[in-house]
Amino acid sequence: SRAFDRLIMANDINAIGNAFVKHYYSIFDSDRTQLHSLYQNQSMLTFEGTQLQGAENIVKHLAGLKFQKVAHAVKTIDAQPSGVGAGLIVSVTGDLKVDEDVNPLKFAQIFHLVAVDGKPGQYWVHNDIFRLNVG
């Protein structure tokens, strides 16, 4: 049935979203300079209002952030098919612990993932928006 097909697709999208988020933050938290494989030249990042384009610029910015240790504790992950490039939109919220700070910061991040041509199940980050939730 169509409803069952939509349920299967939603489960696949959520599984892909969850796997990507786990993979992304594992790399980010251990060595941000290794994130370049997840971005391409068309990739765009808006990080706290700063806009960057291209894998090299994005990774250079992320690697230059003024902290040594970082740990993302993901609280929510929501995913939807985007209809563009067999992609998906992934929304993430959670806590961010930086260096020795005892109080985590709240963050939200949105990824638009696009399928890698000719490589089923592999995705790259087309758009990435990150914002701390302060105030």
mmCIF file of N, CA and C in Angstrom:
data_model
loop_
_atom_site.group_PDB
_atom_site.id
_atom_site.type_symbol
_atom_site.label_atom_id
_atom_site.label_comp_id
_atom_site.label_asym_id
_atom_site.label_seq_id
_atom_site.Cartn_x
_atom_site.Cartn_y
_atom_site.Cartn_z
ATOM 1 N N SER A 1 0.836 -1.200 0.000
ATOM 2 C CA SER A 1 0.000 0.000 0.000
ATOM 3 C C SER A 1 0.872 1.250 0.000
ATOM 4 N N ARG A 2 0.303 2.356 -0.429
ATOM 5 C CA ARG A 2 1.038 3.614 -0.468
ATOM 6 C C ARG A 2 1.430 4.069 0.934
ATOM 7 N N ALA A 3 0.557 3.903 1.899
ATOM 8 C CA ALA A 3 0.869 4.320 3.273
ATOM 9 C C ALA A 3 2.057 3.535 3.805
ATOM 10 N N PHE A 4 2.088 2.236 3.510
ATOM 11 C CA PHE A 4 3.198 1.399 3.954
ATOM 12 C C PHE A 4 4.496 1.833 3.270
ATOM 13 N N ASP A 5 4.434 2.130 1.967
ATOM 14 C CA ASP A 5 5.616 2.603 1.228
ATOM 15 C C ASP A 5 6.153 3.895 1.840
ATOM 16 N N ARG A 6 5.241 4.809 2.199
ATOM 17 C CA ARG A 6 5.670 6.069 2.822
ATOM 18 C C ARG A 6 6.310 5.809 4.179
ATOM 19 N N LEU A 7 5.771 4.845 4.935
ATOM 20 C CA LEU A 7 6.333 4.501 6.236
ATOM 21 C C LEU A 7 7.738 3.918 6.073
ATOM 22 N N ILE A 8 7.916 3.021 5.105
ATOM 23 C CA ILE A 8 9.235 2.444 4.839
ATOM 24 C C ILE A 8 10.214 3.551 4.454
ATOM 25 N N MET A 9 9.787 4.466 3.557
ATOM 26 C CA MET A 9 10.658 5.547 3.129
ATOM 27 C C MET A 9 11.034 6.434 4.315
ATOM 28 N N ALA A 10 10.056 6.745 5.179
ATOM 29 C CA ALA A 10 10.328 7.579 6.345
ATOM 30 C C ALA A 10 11.345 6.897 7.261
ATOM 31 N N ASN A 11 11.213 5.589 7.447
ATOM 32 C CA ASN A 11 12.163 4.866 8.283
ATOM 33 C C ASN A 11 13.557 4.888 7.665
ATOM 34 N N ASP A 12 13.641 4.720 6.344
ATOM 35 C CA ASP A 12 14.934 4.791 5.660
ATOM 36 C C ASP A 12 15.545 6.171 5.816
ATOM 37 N N ILE A 13 14.758 7.211 5.615
ATOM 38 C CA ILE A 13 15.237 8.590 5.738
ATOM 39 C C ILE A 13 15.740 8.837 7.157
ATOM 40 N N ASN A 14 14.985 8.392 8.149
ATOM 41 C CA ASN A 14 15.411 8.581 9.537
ATOM 42 C C ASN A 14 16.685 7.794 9.837
ATOM 43 N N ALA A 15 16.784 6.592 9.305
ATOM 44 C CA ALA A 15 17.992 5.782 9.518
ATOM 45 C C ALA A 15 19.202 6.464 8.881
ATOM 46 N N ILE A 16 19.030 6.991 7.670
ATOM 47 C CA ILE A 16 20.120 7.700 6.994
ATOM 48 C C ILE A 16 20.488 8.952 7.790
ATOM 49 N N GLY A 17 19.489 9.716 8.215
ATOM 50 C CA GLY A 17 19.741 10.921 9.006
ATOM 51 C C GLY A 17 20.482 10.616 10.291
ATOM 52 N N ASN A 18 20.042 9.603 11.002
ATOM 53 C CA ASN A 18 20.698 9.209 12.257
ATOM 54 C C ASN A 18 22.142 8.763 12.022
ATOM 55 N N ALA A 19 22.348 7.954 10.997
ATOM 56 C CA ALA A 19 23.699 7.471 10.708
ATOM 57 C C ALA A 19 24.618 8.618 10.318
ATOM 58 N N PHE A 20 24.110 9.553 9.496
ATOM 59 C CA PHE A 20 24.932 10.692 9.096
ATOM 60 C C PHE A 20 25.318 11.542 10.305
ATOM 61 N N VAL A 21 24.349 11.851 11.151
ATOM 62 C CA VAL A 21 24.602 12.706 12.324
ATOM 63 C C VAL A 21 25.644 12.060 13.237
ATOM 64 N N LYS A 22 25.509 10.774 13.489
ATOM 65 C CA LYS A 22 26.485 10.064 14.326
ATOM 66 C C LYS A 22 27.883 10.155 13.706
ATOM 67 N N HIS A 23 27.970 9.923 12.399
ATOM 68 C CA HIS A 23 29.242 9.970 11.680
ATOM 69 C C HIS A 23 29.838 11.392 11.701
ATOM 70 N N TYR A 24 29.020 12.393 11.387
ATOM 71 C CA TYR A 24 29.489 13.777 11.308
ATOM 72 C C TYR A 24 30.063 14.250 12.650
ATOM 73 N N TYR A 25 29.301 14.071 13.730
ATOM 74 C CA TYR A 25 29.763 14.569 15.029
ATOM 75 C C TYR A 25 30.917 13.736 15.592
ATOM 76 N N SER A 26 30.995 12.471 15.227
ATOM 77 C CA SER A 26 32.146 11.663 15.626
ATOM 78 C C SER A 26 33.426 12.259 15.036
ATOM 79 N N ILE A 27 33.371 12.616 13.752
ATOM 80 C CA ILE A 27 34.533 13.239 13.106
ATOM 81 C C ILE A 27 34.779 14.628 13.682
ATOM 82 N N PHE A 28 33.722 15.431 13.804
ATOM 83 C CA PHE A 28 33.863 16.800 14.307
ATOM 84 C C PHE A 28 34.512 16.805 15.688
ATOM 85 N N ASP A 29 34.057 15.926 16.556
ATOM 86 C CA ASP A 29 34.524 15.924 17.941
ATOM 87 C C ASP A 29 35.935 15.356 18.098
ATOM 88 N N SER A 30 36.378 14.546 17.125
ATOM 89 C CA SER A 30 37.713 13.967 17.253
ATOM 90 C C SER A 30 38.763 14.730 16.443
ATOM 91 N N ASP A 31 38.422 15.161 15.212
ATOM 92 C CA ASP A 31 39.387 15.892 14.378
ATOM 93 C C ASP A 31 38.639 16.621 13.266
ATOM 94 N N ARG A 32 38.277 17.878 13.532
ATOM 95 C CA ARG A 32 37.478 18.675 12.584
ATOM 96 C C ARG A 32 38.120 18.783 11.200
ATOM 97 N N THR A 33 39.453 18.687 11.119
ATOM 98 C CA THR A 33 40.120 18.837 9.824
ATOM 99 C C THR A 33 39.769 17.695 8.870
ATOM 100 N N GLN A 34 39.202 16.607 9.386
ATOM 101 C CA GLN A 34 38.855 15.453 8.546
ATOM 102 C C GLN A 34 37.442 15.525 7.965
ATOM 103 N N LEU A 35 36.747 16.637 8.176
ATOM 104 C CA LEU A 35 35.383 16.783 7.670
ATOM 105 C C LEU A 35 35.331 17.054 6.168
ATOM 106 N N HIS A 36 36.459 17.355 5.548
ATOM 107 C CA HIS A 36 36.471 17.767 4.140
ATOM 108 C C HIS A 36 35.814 16.751 3.202
ATOM 109 N N SER A 37 35.850 15.477 3.544
ATOM 110 C CA SER A 37 35.261 14.458 2.660
ATOM 111 C C SER A 37 33.735 14.543 2.621
ATOM 112 N N LEU A 38 33.128 15.244 3.577
ATOM 113 C CA LEU A 38 31.672 15.362 3.617
ATOM 114 C C LEU A 38 31.150 16.584 2.867
ATOM 115 N N TYR A 39 32.063 17.456 2.451
ATOM 116 C CA TYR A 39 31.679 18.676 1.738
ATOM 117 C C TYR A 39 32.259 18.651 0.329
ATOM 118 N N GLN A 40 31.684 19.468 -0.561
ATOM 119 C CA GLN A 40 32.214 19.623 -1.920
ATOM 120 C C GLN A 40 32.340 21.119 -2.223
ATOM 121 N N ASN A 41 32.792 21.449 -3.438
ATOM 122 C CA ASN A 41 32.991 22.859 -3.790
ATOM 123 C C ASN A 41 31.700 23.667 -3.762
ATOM 124 N N GLN A 42 30.550 23.016 -4.037
ATOM 125 C CA GLN A 42 29.259 23.709 -4.018
ATOM 126 C C GLN A 42 28.689 23.854 -2.607
ATOM 127 N N SER A 43 29.265 23.173 -1.633
ATOM 128 C CA SER A 43 28.737 23.176 -0.268
ATOM 129 C C SER A 43 28.728 24.595 0.300
ATOM 130 N N MET A 44 27.696 24.868 1.096
ATOM 131 C CA MET A 44 27.604 26.149 1.783
ATOM 132 C C MET A 44 27.389 25.911 3.269
ATOM 133 N N LEU A 45 28.057 26.737 4.080
ATOM 134 C CA LEU A 45 27.902 26.702 5.533
ATOM 135 C C LEU A 45 27.566 28.101 6.015
ATOM 136 N N THR A 46 26.545 28.202 6.852
ATOM 137 C CA THR A 46 26.299 29.417 7.616
ATOM 138 C C THR A 46 26.531 29.039 9.069
ATOM 139 N N PHE A 47 27.591 29.591 9.665
ATOM 140 C CA PHE A 47 27.978 29.262 11.030
ATOM 141 C C PHE A 47 27.870 30.529 11.864
ATOM 142 N N GLU A 48 26.834 30.587 12.723
ATOM 143 C CA GLU A 48 26.621 31.768 13.562
ATOM 144 C C GLU A 48 26.614 33.044 12.708
ATOM 145 N N GLY A 49 25.979 32.977 11.536
ATOM 146 C CA GLY A 49 25.837 34.149 10.680
ATOM 147 C C GLY A 49 26.951 34.336 9.669
ATOM 148 N N THR A 50 28.060 33.620 9.807
ATOM 149 C CA THR A 50 29.158 33.710 8.847
ATOM 150 C C THR A 50 28.909 32.721 7.719
ATOM 151 N N GLN A 51 28.883 33.217 6.465
ATOM 152 C CA GLN A 51 28.610 32.350 5.326
ATOM 153 C C GLN A 51 29.886 32.000 4.588
ATOM 154 N N LEU A 52 30.024 30.703 4.279
ATOM 155 C CA LEU A 52 31.204 30.198 3.585
ATOM 156 C C LEU A 52 30.758 29.246 2.497
ATOM 157 N N GLN A 53 31.582 29.145 1.438
ATOM 158 C CA GLN A 53 31.294 28.174 0.388
ATOM 159 C C GLN A 53 32.558 27.401 0.051
ATOM 160 N N GLY A 54 32.379 26.115 -0.235
ATOM 161 C CA GLY A 54 33.474 25.238 -0.647
ATOM 162 C C GLY A 54 34.061 24.478 0.520
ATOM 163 N N ALA A 55 34.393 23.221 0.260
ATOM 164 C CA ALA A 55 34.905 22.335 1.310
ATOM 165 C C ALA A 55 36.120 22.927 2.007
ATOM 166 N N GLU A 56 37.047 23.478 1.240
ATOM 167 C CA GLU A 56 38.278 24.001 1.836
ATOM 168 C C GLU A 56 37.990 25.159 2.799
ATOM 169 N N ASN A 57 37.158 26.105 2.385
ATOM 170 C CA ASN A 57 36.820 27.250 3.241
ATOM 171 C C ASN A 57 36.052 26.818 4.484
ATOM 172 N N ILE A 58 35.136 25.873 4.302
ATOM 173 C CA ILE A 58 34.314 25.406 5.426
ATOM 174 C C ILE A 58 35.190 24.715 6.468
ATOM 175 N N VAL A 59 36.021 23.784 6.049
ATOM 176 C CA VAL A 59 36.849 23.033 6.991
ATOM 177 C C VAL A 59 37.880 23.956 7.643
ATOM 178 N N LYS A 60 38.420 24.893 6.896
ATOM 179 C CA LYS A 60 39.370 25.855 7.466
ATOM 180 C C LYS A 60 38.707 26.654 8.587
ATOM 181 N N HIS A 61 37.461 27.080 8.367
ATOM 182 C CA HIS A 61 36.726 27.834 9.393
ATOM 183 C C HIS A 61 36.456 26.965 10.625
ATOM 184 N N LEU A 62 35.956 25.752 10.392
ATOM 185 C CA LEU A 62 35.626 24.864 11.515
ATOM 186 C C LEU A 62 36.878 24.478 12.303
ATOM 187 N N ALA A 63 37.976 24.230 11.590
ATOM 188 C CA ALA A 63 39.219 23.850 12.260
ATOM 189 C C ALA A 63 39.789 25.012 13.070
ATOM 190 N N GLY A 64 39.468 26.245 12.660
ATOM 191 C CA GLY A 64 39.998 27.427 13.340
ATOM 192 C C GLY A 64 39.174 27.905 14.520
ATOM 193 N N LEU A 65 38.098 27.187 14.855
ATOM 194 C CA LEU A 65 37.280 27.600 16.001
ATOM 195 C C LEU A 65 38.114 27.553 17.270
ATOM 196 N N LYS A 66 37.847 28.481 18.189
ATOM 197 C CA LYS A 66 38.719 28.729 19.335
ATOM 198 C C LYS A 66 38.483 27.794 20.519
ATOM 199 N N PHE A 67 38.469 26.509 20.274
ATOM 200 C CA PHE A 67 38.401 25.550 21.372
ATOM 201 C C PHE A 67 39.222 24.336 21.005
ATOM 202 N N GLN A 68 39.667 23.632 22.026
ATOM 203 C CA GLN A 68 40.490 22.438 21.805
ATOM 204 C C GLN A 68 39.648 21.174 21.823
ATOM 205 N N LYS A 69 38.802 21.044 22.859
ATOM 206 C CA LYS A 69 37.968 19.857 23.010
ATOM 207 C C LYS A 69 36.516 20.236 22.780
ATOM 208 N N VAL A 70 35.781 19.352 22.128
ATOM 209 C CA VAL A 70 34.361 19.594 21.887
ATOM 210 C C VAL A 70 33.632 18.251 21.918
ATOM 211 N N ALA A 71 32.421 18.278 22.448
ATOM 212 C CA ALA A 71 31.586 17.074 22.476
ATOM 213 C C ALA A 71 30.143 17.471 22.207
ATOM 214 N N HIS A 72 29.571 16.899 21.149
ATOM 215 C CA HIS A 72 28.162 17.123 20.825
ATOM 216 C C HIS A 72 27.332 16.025 21.490
ATOM 217 N N ALA A 73 26.300 16.423 22.206
ATOM 218 C CA ALA A 73 25.328 15.468 22.754
ATOM 219 C C ALA A 73 24.006 15.736 22.040
ATOM 220 N N VAL A 74 23.688 14.912 21.064
ATOM 221 C CA VAL A 74 22.502 15.112 20.241
ATOM 222 C C VAL A 74 21.255 14.749 21.038
ATOM 223 N N LYS A 75 20.268 15.643 21.000
ATOM 224 C CA LYS A 75 18.996 15.403 21.705
ATOM 225 C C LYS A 75 17.890 15.003 20.728
ATOM 226 N N THR A 76 17.823 15.665 19.560
ATOM 227 C CA THR A 76 16.789 15.329 18.574
ATOM 228 C C THR A 76 17.388 15.303 17.175
ATOM 229 N N ILE A 77 16.836 14.418 16.352
ATOM 230 C CA ILE A 77 17.165 14.354 14.929
ATOM 231 C C ILE A 77 15.855 14.172 14.182
ATOM 232 N N ASP A 78 15.597 15.074 13.234
ATOM 233 C CA ASP A 78 14.421 14.960 12.377
ATOM 234 C C ASP A 78 14.905 14.985 10.932
ATOM 235 N N ALA A 79 14.342 14.119 10.096
ATOM 236 C CA ALA A 79 14.771 14.049 8.705
ATOM 237 C C ALA A 79 13.568 13.972 7.780
ATOM 238 N N GLN A 80 13.721 14.594 6.601
ATOM 239 C CA GLN A 80 12.702 14.549 5.555
ATOM 240 C C GLN A 80 13.397 14.413 4.209
ATOM 241 N N PRO A 81 12.745 13.743 3.246
ATOM 242 C CA PRO A 81 13.305 13.741 1.894
ATOM 243 C C PRO A 81 13.227 15.156 1.331
ATOM 244 N N SER A 82 14.248 15.584 0.581
ATOM 245 C CA SER A 82 14.251 16.950 0.049
ATOM 246 C C SER A 82 13.725 17.019 -1.366
ATOM 247 N N GLY A 83 13.735 15.895 -2.101
ATOM 248 C CA GLY A 83 13.270 15.931 -3.470
ATOM 249 C C GLY A 83 14.294 16.487 -4.440
ATOM 250 N N VAL A 84 15.452 16.908 -3.920
ATOM 251 C CA VAL A 84 16.523 17.449 -4.768
ATOM 252 C C VAL A 84 17.720 16.513 -4.678
ATOM 253 N N GLY A 85 18.171 16.007 -5.797
ATOM 254 C CA GLY A 85 19.362 15.159 -5.809
ATOM 255 C C GLY A 85 19.248 13.933 -4.930
ATOM 256 N N ALA A 86 18.043 13.354 -4.843
ATOM 257 C CA ALA A 86 17.803 12.207 -3.964
ATOM 258 C C ALA A 86 18.321 12.491 -2.565
ATOM 259 N N GLY A 87 18.106 13.714 -2.116
ATOM 260 C CA GLY A 87 18.672 14.155 -0.846
ATOM 261 C C GLY A 87 17.689 14.154 0.300
ATOM 262 N N LEU A 88 18.171 14.684 1.413
ATOM 263 C CA LEU A 88 17.329 14.831 2.581
ATOM 264 C C LEU A 88 17.762 16.026 3.419
ATOM 265 N N ILE A 89 16.816 16.509 4.184
ATOM 266 C CA ILE A 89 17.049 17.591 5.135
ATOM 267 C C ILE A 89 17.107 16.948 6.510
ATOM 268 N N VAL A 90 18.140 17.285 7.284
ATOM 269 C CA VAL A 90 18.291 16.739 8.628
ATOM 270 C C VAL A 90 18.420 17.894 9.607
ATOM 271 N N SER A 91 17.548 17.917 10.591
ATOM 272 C CA SER A 91 17.573 18.936 11.638
ATOM 273 C C SER A 91 18.036 18.288 12.939
ATOM 274 N N VAL A 92 18.996 18.951 13.599
ATOM 275 C CA VAL A 92 19.594 18.394 14.817
ATOM 276 C C VAL A 92 19.552 19.446 15.918
ATOM 277 N N THR A 93 19.212 19.033 17.130
ATOM 278 C CA THR A 93 19.365 19.894 18.303
ATOM 279 C C THR A 93 20.131 19.114 19.353
ATOM 280 N N GLY A 94 20.789 19.864 20.236
ATOM 281 C CA GLY A 94 21.519 19.172 21.285
ATOM 282 C C GLY A 94 22.321 20.108 22.152
ATOM 283 N N ASP A 95 23.211 19.497 22.926
ATOM 284 C CA ASP A 95 24.101 20.223 23.834
ATOM 285 C C ASP A 95 25.522 20.130 23.298
ATOM 286 N N LEU A 96 26.272 21.187 23.518
ATOM 287 C CA LEU A 96 27.647 21.276 23.049
ATOM 288 C C LEU A 96 28.535 21.610 24.234
ATOM 289 N N LYS A 97 29.442 20.695 24.560
ATOM 290 C CA LYS A 97 30.403 20.949 25.639
ATOM 291 C C LYS A 97 31.734 21.318 25.010
ATOM 292 N N VAL A 98 32.285 22.448 25.452
ATOM 293 C CA VAL A 98 33.526 22.943 24.875
ATOM 294 C C VAL A 98 34.592 23.040 25.957
ATOM 295 N N ASP A 99 35.790 22.518 25.635
ATOM 296 C CA ASP A 99 36.924 22.533 26.543
ATOM 297 C C ASP A 99 36.498 22.045 27.928
ATOM 298 N N GLU A 100 36.784 22.830 28.956
ATOM 299 C CA GLU A 100 36.471 22.390 30.321
ATOM 300 C C GLU A 100 35.204 23.029 30.888
ATOM 301 N N ASP A 101 34.415 23.713 30.054
ATOM 302 C CA ASP A 101 33.172 24.328 30.524
ATOM 303 C C ASP A 101 32.224 23.257 31.049
ATOM 304 N N VAL A 102 31.681 23.499 32.245
ATOM 305 C CA VAL A 102 30.766 22.515 32.828
ATOM 306 C C VAL A 102 29.352 22.683 32.299
ATOM 307 N N ASN A 103 29.005 23.906 31.872
ATOM 308 C CA ASN A 103 27.658 24.166 31.366
ATOM 309 C C ASN A 103 27.632 24.030 29.843
ATOM 310 N N PRO A 104 26.885 23.048 29.335
ATOM 311 C CA PRO A 104 26.834 22.887 27.879
ATOM 312 C C PRO A 104 26.039 24.022 27.224
ATOM 313 N N LEU A 105 26.369 24.305 25.977
ATOM 314 C CA LEU A 105 25.637 25.272 25.165
ATOM 315 C C LEU A 105 24.597 24.508 24.355
ATOM 316 N N LYS A 106 23.451 25.122 24.134
ATOM 317 C CA LYS A 106 22.410 24.518 23.297
ATOM 318 C C LYS A 106 22.699 24.896 21.841
ATOM 319 N N PHE A 107 22.537 23.930 20.935
ATOM 320 C CA PHE A 107 22.773 24.232 19.528
ATOM 321 C C PHE A 107 21.686 23.625 18.652
ATOM 322 N N ALA A 108 21.571 24.195 17.458
ATOM 323 C CA ALA A 108 20.714 23.641 16.411
ATOM 324 C C ALA A 108 21.524 23.644 15.124
ATOM 325 N N GLN A 109 21.375 22.585 14.335
ATOM 326 C CA GLN A 109 22.094 22.491 13.070
ATOM 327 C C GLN A 109 21.195 21.814 12.047
ATOM 328 N N ILE A 110 21.218 22.345 10.836
ATOM 329 C CA ILE A 110 20.420 21.786 9.747
ATOM 330 C C ILE A 110 21.355 21.431 8.604
ATOM 331 N N PHE A 111 21.210 20.218 8.100
ATOM 332 C CA PHE A 111 21.994 19.744 6.964
ATOM 333 C C PHE A 111 21.061 19.448 5.796
ATOM 334 N N HIS A 112 21.465 19.846 4.597
ATOM 335 C CA HIS A 112 20.816 19.371 3.374
ATOM 336 C C HIS A 112 21.818 18.430 2.729
ATOM 337 N N LEU A 113 21.508 17.156 2.735
ATOM 338 C CA LEU A 113 22.389 16.132 2.192
ATOM 339 C C LEU A 113 21.941 15.759 0.783
ATOM 340 N N VAL A 114 22.907 15.569 -0.114
ATOM 341 C CA VAL A 114 22.627 15.182 -1.488
ATOM 342 C C VAL A 114 23.382 13.888 -1.769
ATOM 343 N N ALA A 115 22.723 12.974 -2.473
ATOM 344 C CA ALA A 115 23.332 11.683 -2.782
ATOM 345 C C ALA A 115 24.553 11.876 -3.681
ATOM 346 N N VAL A 116 25.602 11.102 -3.415
ATOM 347 C CA VAL A 116 26.801 11.105 -4.255
ATOM 348 C C VAL A 116 26.459 10.353 -5.538
ATOM 349 N N ASP A 117 26.725 10.984 -6.691
ATOM 350 C CA ASP A 117 26.426 10.348 -7.986
ATOM 351 C C ASP A 117 27.098 8.988 -8.102
ATOM 352 N N GLY A 118 26.290 7.987 -8.448
ATOM 353 C CA GLY A 118 26.830 6.663 -8.690
ATOM 354 C C GLY A 118 27.226 5.889 -7.445
ATOM 355 N N LYS A 119 26.941 6.436 -6.261
ATOM 356 C CA LYS A 119 27.303 5.738 -5.021
ATOM 357 C C LYS A 119 26.083 5.689 -4.097
ATOM 358 N N PRO A 120 25.205 4.723 -4.298
ATOM 359 C CA PRO A 120 23.992 4.630 -3.493
ATOM 360 C C PRO A 120 24.309 4.577 -1.996
ATOM 361 N N GLY A 121 23.553 5.334 -1.227
ATOM 362 C CA GLY A 121 23.725 5.323 0.220
ATOM 363 C C GLY A 121 24.800 6.265 0.722
ATOM 364 N N GLN A 122 25.502 6.970 -0.185
ATOM 365 C CA GLN A 122 26.514 7.940 0.242
ATOM 366 C C GLN A 122 26.013 9.353 -0.040
ATOM 367 N N TYR A 123 26.295 10.257 0.888
ATOM 368 C CA TYR A 123 25.784 11.619 0.802
ATOM 369 C C TYR A 123 26.882 12.630 1.095
ATOM 370 N N TRP A 124 26.712 13.836 0.553
ATOM 371 C CA TRP A 124 27.591 14.945 0.882
ATOM 372 C C TRP A 124 26.727 16.114 1.336
ATOM 373 N N VAL A 125 27.328 17.033 2.068
ATOM 374 C CA VAL A 125 26.599 18.163 2.643
ATOM 375 C C VAL A 125 26.531 19.291 1.617
ATOM 376 N N HIS A 126 25.328 19.560 1.132
ATOM 377 C CA HIS A 126 25.119 20.667 0.196
ATOM 378 C C HIS A 126 24.960 21.967 0.973
ATOM 379 N N ASN A 127 24.149 21.927 2.042
ATOM 380 C CA ASN A 127 23.933 23.095 2.902
ATOM 381 C C ASN A 127 24.065 22.682 4.354
ATOM 382 N N ASP A 128 24.610 23.597 5.160
ATOM 383 C CA ASP A 128 24.841 23.349 6.589
ATOM 384 C C ASP A 128 24.621 24.677 7.304
ATOM 385 N N ILE A 129 23.677 24.693 8.224
ATOM 386 C CA ILE A 129 23.403 25.910 9.003
ATOM 387 C C ILE A 129 23.538 25.551 10.472
ATOM 388 N N PHE A 130 24.420 26.287 11.171
ATOM 389 C CA PHE A 130 24.667 26.033 12.594
ATOM 390 C C PHE A 130 24.387 27.298 13.371
ATOM 391 N N ARG A 131 23.703 27.129 14.532
ATOM 392 C CA ARG A 131 23.430 28.270 15.395
ATOM 393 C C ARG A 131 23.378 27.809 16.846
ATOM 394 N N LEU A 132 24.070 28.567 17.707
ATOM 395 C CA LEU A 132 23.925 28.363 19.150
ATOM 396 C C LEU A 132 22.584 28.965 19.563
ATOM 397 N N ASN A 133 21.920 28.319 20.508
ATOM 398 C CA ASN A 133 20.642 28.830 21.021
ATOM 399 C C ASN A 133 20.915 29.503 22.366
ATOM 400 N N VAL A 134 21.129 30.798 22.325
ATOM 401 C CA VAL A 134 21.455 31.546 23.540
ATOM 402 C C VAL A 134 20.401 32.620 23.749
ATOM 403 N N GLY A 135 20.255 33.013 25.023
ATOM 404 C CA GLY A 135 19.371 34.136 25.280
ATOM 405 C C GLY A 135 18.301 33.878 26.264
#
